[in-house]
């Protein structure tokens, strides 16, 4: 309770509504433009390499960097913030929040929810694949020559299974990108609402610069996944725009909530909502990063398995993404 009183006194010393509002309006434009830069960079990079011999390798390395960013976002940024919000002295002194680690529980529920969505969508994709009409029969006979490194072999044509597998993989990648965006949007809105409700200029001033870099790296993470999924240009533009506006929209929403209710970011109800939504977002992002990004590429990607140098380069990209995002935790 003593530390709670001390924190309250320190917060009151930095409380300046006019200065805080001025900083928030600056942050709207700064965060919007840095978000666009972050998420569009991997997309344009992928477009640049498209059609070139190194395209597949470049996309894989970009995606591994993205996986590191997203894993670090969930474990170093989102989850600790959720624990801190629910451990605040204004919340932890009340039932049932002091009796049970709800942040961990909701994170678990978020991971299970992501698994359920993954299983349901995968079953739907497989069901669609099994019920597709068979391709027309080849008029040139039962056997076709297939050129391999060993020579020319006769291979029996049994259908268009390779195309079906490629379509299934593309649908899976699109699903992963969409679920990732949902998890990241949760996180971005929470950040924005928290800043919008805050009247503490000492907190907001360093956050503006830190969140600008935060959005760049988080955008690169999501953009790397979007680039590989093969969406149409319209869908890519829409997903990039949605990511870019969620944090500014959250800031505006937080300002509206404060003006209507008088709640700031230290209000117990606001802290509980921040902690629960952050935990849910963290669970989704942890599952997606480990299962749908890292495990898929490092254990089930034939391109990486066939080239040792590519596996090393991908691991370095994964580590760089994790380290870059983790360093930002010093400021945001």
C-alpha positions as CSV (number, residue, x, y, z in Angstrom):
1,X,0.0,0.0,0.0
2,X,2.9,2.4,0.7
3,X,4.3,1.8,-2.8
4,X,0.9,2.4,-4.2
5,X,0.7,5.8,-2.5
6,X,4.2,6.7,-3.7
7,X,3.3,5.8,-7.2
8,X,0.2,7.9,-7.1
9,X,2.1,10.9,-5.8
10,X,4.7,10.5,-8.6
11,X,1.9,10.3,-11.2
12,X,0.2,13.4,-9.9
13,X,3.4,15.3,-10.3
14,X,3.6,14.5,-14.0
15,X,-0.2,14.9,-14.7
16,X,-0.8,17.6,-17.3
17,X,-3.9,17.1,-19.5
18,X,-3.1,19.8,-22.0
19,X,0.5,18.7,-22.6
20,X,-0.6,15.0,-22.7
21,X,-3.3,15.8,-25.4
22,X,-0.7,17.7,-27.5
23,X,1.7,14.7,-27.4
24,X,-1.2,12.3,-28.3
25,X,-2.0,14.3,-31.4
26,X,1.6,14.2,-32.5
27,X,1.7,10.4,-31.8
28,X,-1.3,9.8,-34.1
29,X,0.6,10.9,-37.2
30,X,4.0,9.5,-36.1
31,X,2.7,6.1,-35.3
32,X,0.5,5.9,-38.4
33,X,3.3,6.7,-40.8
34,X,5.9,4.4,-39.0
35,X,3.3,1.6,-39.1
36,X,2.9,2.0,-42.9
37,X,6.7,1.9,-43.3
38,X,7.0,-1.2,-41.2
39,X,4.3,-3.3,-42.7
40,X,4.9,-2.3,-46.3
41,X,8.6,-2.8,-46.4
42,X,8.5,-6.7,-46.5
43,X,5.6,-6.5,-49.0
44,X,7.6,-4.3,-51.4
45,X,10.7,-6.3,-50.8
46,X,8.9,-9.5,-51.7
47,X,7.5,-7.9,-54.9
48,X,11.0,-6.8,-55.8
49,X,12.4,-10.3,-55.5
50,X,9.4,-11.9,-57.2
51,X,10.3,-13.9,-60.4
52,X,14.0,-13.9,-59.4
53,X,16.0,-17.1,-58.5
54,X,16.4,-16.0,-54.9
55,X,12.7,-15.2,-54.4
56,X,11.8,-18.3,-52.3
57,X,14.9,-17.9,-50.2
58,X,14.4,-14.2,-49.6
59,X,10.7,-14.8,-48.6
60,X,11.8,-17.5,-46.2
61,X,14.4,-15.3,-44.5
62,X,12.0,-12.4,-44.2
63,X,9.4,-14.7,-42.7
64,X,11.9,-16.1,-40.1
65,X,12.7,-12.5,-39.1
66,X,9.0,-11.8,-38.8
67,X,8.5,-14.9,-36.6
68,X,11.2,-13.7,-34.2
69,X,9.6,-10.2,-34.0
70,X,6.2,-11.7,-33.3
71,X,7.5,-14.2,-30.7
72,X,9.4,-11.4,-28.9
73,X,6.3,-9.2,-29.1
74,X,4.2,-11.8,-27.3
75,X,6.7,-12.8,-24.6
76,X,8.7,-9.6,-23.9
77,X,6.1,-6.9,-24.5
78,X,2.5,-8.1,-24.4
79,X,2.6,-10.8,-21.6
80,X,4.7,-8.8,-19.1
81,X,2.4,-5.8,-19.6
82,X,-0.6,-8.0,-18.9
83,X,0.9,-9.3,-15.7
84,X,1.9,-5.8,-14.6
85,X,-1.7,-4.5,-15.3
86,X,-3.3,-7.3,-13.2
87,X,-0.6,-7.0,-10.5
88,X,-1.2,-3.3,-10.0
89,X,-1.8,-2.4,-6.4
90,X,-5.3,-1.0,-7.3
91,X,-6.2,-4.4,-8.8
92,X,-4.2,-7.0,-6.9
93,X,-5.8,-5.9,-3.6
94,X,-9.2,-6.9,-4.7
95,X,-11.0,-10.3,-5.1
96,X,-10.7,-12.4,-7.2
97,X,-7.6,-10.8,-8.8
98,X,-5.4,-11.4,-5.8
99,X,-6.4,-15.0,-5.5
100,X,-5.5,-16.4,-8.9
101,X,-3.0,-15.7,-11.8
102,X,-5.6,-14.7,-14.3
103,X,-3.0,-13.3,-16.8
104,X,-1.5,-16.8,-17.2
105,X,-4.9,-18.4,-17.4
106,X,-6.2,-16.1,-20.2
107,X,-2.9,-16.5,-22.1
108,X,-3.5,-20.3,-22.0
109,X,-7.0,-19.7,-23.2
110,X,-5.7,-17.5,-26.0
111,X,-3.3,-20.3,-27.2
112,X,-6.1,-22.9,-27.0
113,X,-8.4,-20.5,-29.0
114,X,-5.8,-20.1,-31.7
115,X,-5.4,-23.9,-31.8
116,X,-9.1,-24.4,-32.2
117,X,-9.3,-21.8,-35.0
118,X,-6.3,-23.5,-36.6
119,X,-7.8,-27.0,-36.4
120,X,-11.2,-25.8,-37.6
121,X,-9.8,-23.9,-40.6
122,X,-7.4,-26.7,-41.5
123,X,-10.3,-29.2,-41.5
124,X,-12.3,-26.9,-43.7
125,X,-9.4,-26.5,-46.2
126,X,-8.9,-30.2,-46.3
127,X,-12.6,-30.8,-46.8
128,X,-12.6,-28.4,-49.7
129,X,-9.6,-30.1,-51.2
130,X,-11.2,-33.6,-51.1
131,X,-14.4,-32.4,-52.7
132,X,-12.9,-30.6,-55.6
133,X,-13.8,-32.0,-59.0
134,X,-11.1,-34.2,-60.5
135,X,-9.1,-32.8,-63.4
136,X,-9.9,-33.9,-66.9
137,X,-8.0,-37.0,-68.1
138,X,-4.7,-36.5,-70.0
139,X,-5.1,-37.5,-73.7
140,X,-1.4,-38.4,-74.0
141,X,-1.5,-41.7,-72.1
142,X,-0.9,-43.0,-68.7
143,X,2.8,-42.2,-68.4
144,X,4.7,-38.9,-68.8
145,X,8.4,-38.3,-68.8
146,X,9.7,-36.5,-65.7
147,X,13.1,-34.9,-65.8
148,X,15.1,-35.4,-62.6
149,X,18.8,-34.9,-61.6
150,X,19.2,-38.7,-62.2
151,X,17.7,-38.7,-65.7
152,X,14.3,-39.2,-67.3
153,X,11.9,-41.5,-65.5
154,X,8.4,-42.7,-66.4
155,X,5.9,-41.5,-63.9
156,X,2.3,-42.5,-63.8
157,X,-0.1,-39.6,-63.9
158,X,-2.6,-40.0,-61.0
159,X,-4.1,-36.6,-60.9
160,X,-3.3,-33.0,-60.0
161,X,-2.3,-33.7,-56.4
162,X,0.6,-31.2,-56.5
163,X,-1.7,-28.3,-57.4
164,X,-4.0,-29.3,-54.6
165,X,-1.2,-29.4,-52.1
166,X,0.0,-25.9,-53.2
167,X,-3.5,-24.5,-52.9
168,X,-3.9,-26.0,-49.5
169,X,-0.6,-24.5,-48.4
170,X,-1.5,-21.1,-49.7
171,X,-4.9,-21.2,-47.9
172,X,-3.1,-22.2,-44.7
173,X,-0.6,-19.3,-45.1
174,X,-3.5,-16.9,-45.6
175,X,-5.2,-18.2,-42.5
176,X,-2.0,-17.7,-40.5
177,X,-1.6,-14.1,-41.7
178,X,-5.2,-13.3,-40.8
179,X,-5.1,-14.8,-37.3
180,X,-1.8,-13.1,-36.7
181,X,-3.3,-9.7,-37.7
182,X,-6.2,-10.3,-35.3
183,X,-3.8,-11.0,-32.4
184,X,-1.6,-8.0,-33.3
185,X,-4.6,-5.7,-33.7
186,X,-5.8,-6.7,-30.2
187,X,-2.3,-5.6,-28.9
188,X,-2.2,-2.4,-31.0
189,X,-5.7,-1.3,-29.8
190,X,-4.7,-2.0,-26.2
191,X,-1.5,0.1,-26.6
192,X,-3.5,2.9,-28.2
193,X,-6.3,3.0,-25.6
194,X,-3.9,2.9,-22.8
195,X,-2.0,5.9,-24.2
196,X,-5.2,7.7,-25.1
197,X,-6.5,7.4,-21.5
198,X,-3.2,8.5,-19.9
199,X,-2.8,12.0,-18.6
200,X,0.8,11.5,-17.6
201,X,3.1,13.4,-19.9
202,X,6.2,11.8,-18.3
203,X,4.9,8.4,-19.6
204,X,3.6,9.6,-23.0
205,X,6.7,11.5,-24.1
206,X,9.2,8.6,-24.3
207,X,6.4,6.3,-25.5
208,X,5.9,8.2,-28.7
209,X,9.4,7.5,-30.0
210,X,9.5,4.0,-28.6
211,X,6.1,3.0,-30.1
212,X,7.2,4.4,-33.5
213,X,10.0,1.8,-33.6
214,X,7.8,-0.8,-32.0
215,X,5.3,-0.4,-34.8
216,X,8.0,-0.6,-37.5
217,X,9.3,-4.0,-36.2
218,X,5.8,-5.4,-35.5
219,X,4.7,-4.2,-38.9
220,X,7.7,-6.0,-40.5
221,X,6.7,-9.1,-38.7
222,X,3.2,-9.1,-40.0
223,X,4.2,-7.8,-43.4
224,X,6.6,-10.7,-43.8
225,X,3.8,-13.2,-43.3
226,X,1.4,-11.3,-45.6
227,X,4.0,-11.2,-48.3
228,X,4.3,-15.0,-48.4
229,X,0.6,-15.7,-48.3
230,X,0.0,-14.5,-51.8
231,X,-3.0,-12.2,-51.2
232,X,-4.4,-10.0,-54.0
233,X,-3.1,-6.4,-54.0
234,X,-6.4,-5.1,-52.7
235,X,-6.3,-7.5,-49.7
236,X,-2.7,-6.7,-49.0
237,X,-3.5,-2.9,-49.0
238,X,-6.5,-3.5,-46.8
239,X,-4.5,-5.5,-44.2
240,X,-1.6,-3.0,-44.2
241,X,-4.1,-0.1,-43.7
242,X,-5.9,-1.9,-40.9
243,X,-2.7,-2.5,-39.0
244,X,-1.5,1.1,-39.5
245,X,-4.7,2.7,-38.2
246,X,-5.4,0.4,-35.2
247,X,-3.0,2.1,-32.7
248,X,-4.1,5.7,-33.7
249,X,-7.7,4.6,-33.5
250,X,-7.0,3.1,-30.1
251,X,-5.5,6.4,-29.0
252,X,-8.6,8.4,-30.1
253,X,-10.8,5.8,-28.4
254,X,-8.9,6.2,-25.2
255,X,-9.2,9.9,-25.3
256,X,-12.9,9.6,-25.8
257,X,-13.2,7.1,-23.0
258,X,-11.4,9.5,-20.7
259,X,-13.5,12.5,-21.7
260,X,-16.7,10.6,-21.2
261,X,-16.0,8.5,-18.0
262,X,-13.0,10.3,-16.4
263,X,-11.2,7.0,-16.3
264,X,-7.4,7.2,-16.9
265,X,-4.9,4.4,-17.5
266,X,-4.5,3.8,-13.7
267,X,-8.3,3.1,-13.2
268,X,-8.8,-0.5,-11.8
269,X,-11.4,-1.3,-14.4
270,X,-9.2,-0.1,-17.3
271,X,-6.2,-2.1,-15.9
272,X,-8.3,-5.3,-15.7
273,X,-9.5,-4.9,-19.3
274,X,-5.9,-4.1,-20.4
275,X,-4.6,-7.2,-18.6
276,X,-7.2,-9.6,-19.9
277,X,-7.1,-8.5,-23.5
278,X,-3.3,-8.4,-23.4
279,X,-3.1,-11.9,-22.1
280,X,-5.5,-13.2,-24.7
281,X,-3.5,-11.5,-27.5
282,X,-0.3,-12.9,-26.0
283,X,-1.6,-16.5,-26.1
284,X,-2.7,-16.1,-29.7
285,X,0.7,-14.7,-30.8
286,X,2.8,-17.3,-28.9
287,X,0.9,-20.1,-30.5
288,X,1.1,-18.6,-34.0
289,X,4.8,-17.8,-33.8
290,X,5.9,-21.2,-32.4
291,X,3.5,-23.5,-34.3
292,X,2.5,-21.9,-37.5
293,X,5.7,-19.9,-38.3
294,X,8.8,-21.4,-36.6
295,X,7.9,-25.1,-36.5
296,X,6.5,-25.1,-40.0
297,X,9.5,-23.5,-41.6
298,X,12.3,-25.1,-39.6
299,X,10.9,-28.7,-39.5
300,X,8.5,-29.0,-42.5
301,X,10.1,-26.8,-45.2
302,X,11.8,-28.8,-47.9
303,X,13.8,-25.8,-49.2
304,X,15.3,-25.2,-45.8
305,X,16.0,-29.0,-45.2
306,X,17.9,-29.3,-48.5
307,X,20.3,-26.4,-47.8
308,X,22.2,-26.1,-44.6
309,X,23.4,-22.5,-45.2
310,X,19.7,-21.4,-45.6
311,X,18.8,-23.0,-42.3
312,X,21.6,-21.1,-40.6
313,X,20.7,-17.9,-42.3
314,X,17.0,-18.4,-41.3
315,X,18.0,-19.0,-37.6
316,X,20.1,-15.9,-37.6
317,X,17.2,-13.9,-39.1
318,X,14.9,-15.4,-36.4
319,X,17.4,-14.4,-33.7
320,X,17.8,-10.9,-35.1
321,X,14.1,-10.4,-35.2
322,X,13.7,-11.5,-31.6
323,X,16.6,-9.4,-30.3
324,X,15.5,-6.3,-32.2
325,X,12.1,-6.4,-30.7
326,X,13.3,-7.3,-27.3
327,X,15.7,-4.3,-27.1
328,X,12.7,-2.0,-27.6
329,X,11.3,-3.3,-24.3
330,X,13.7,-0.9,-22.6
331,X,11.5,2.0,-23.7
332,X,8.1,0.5,-24.6
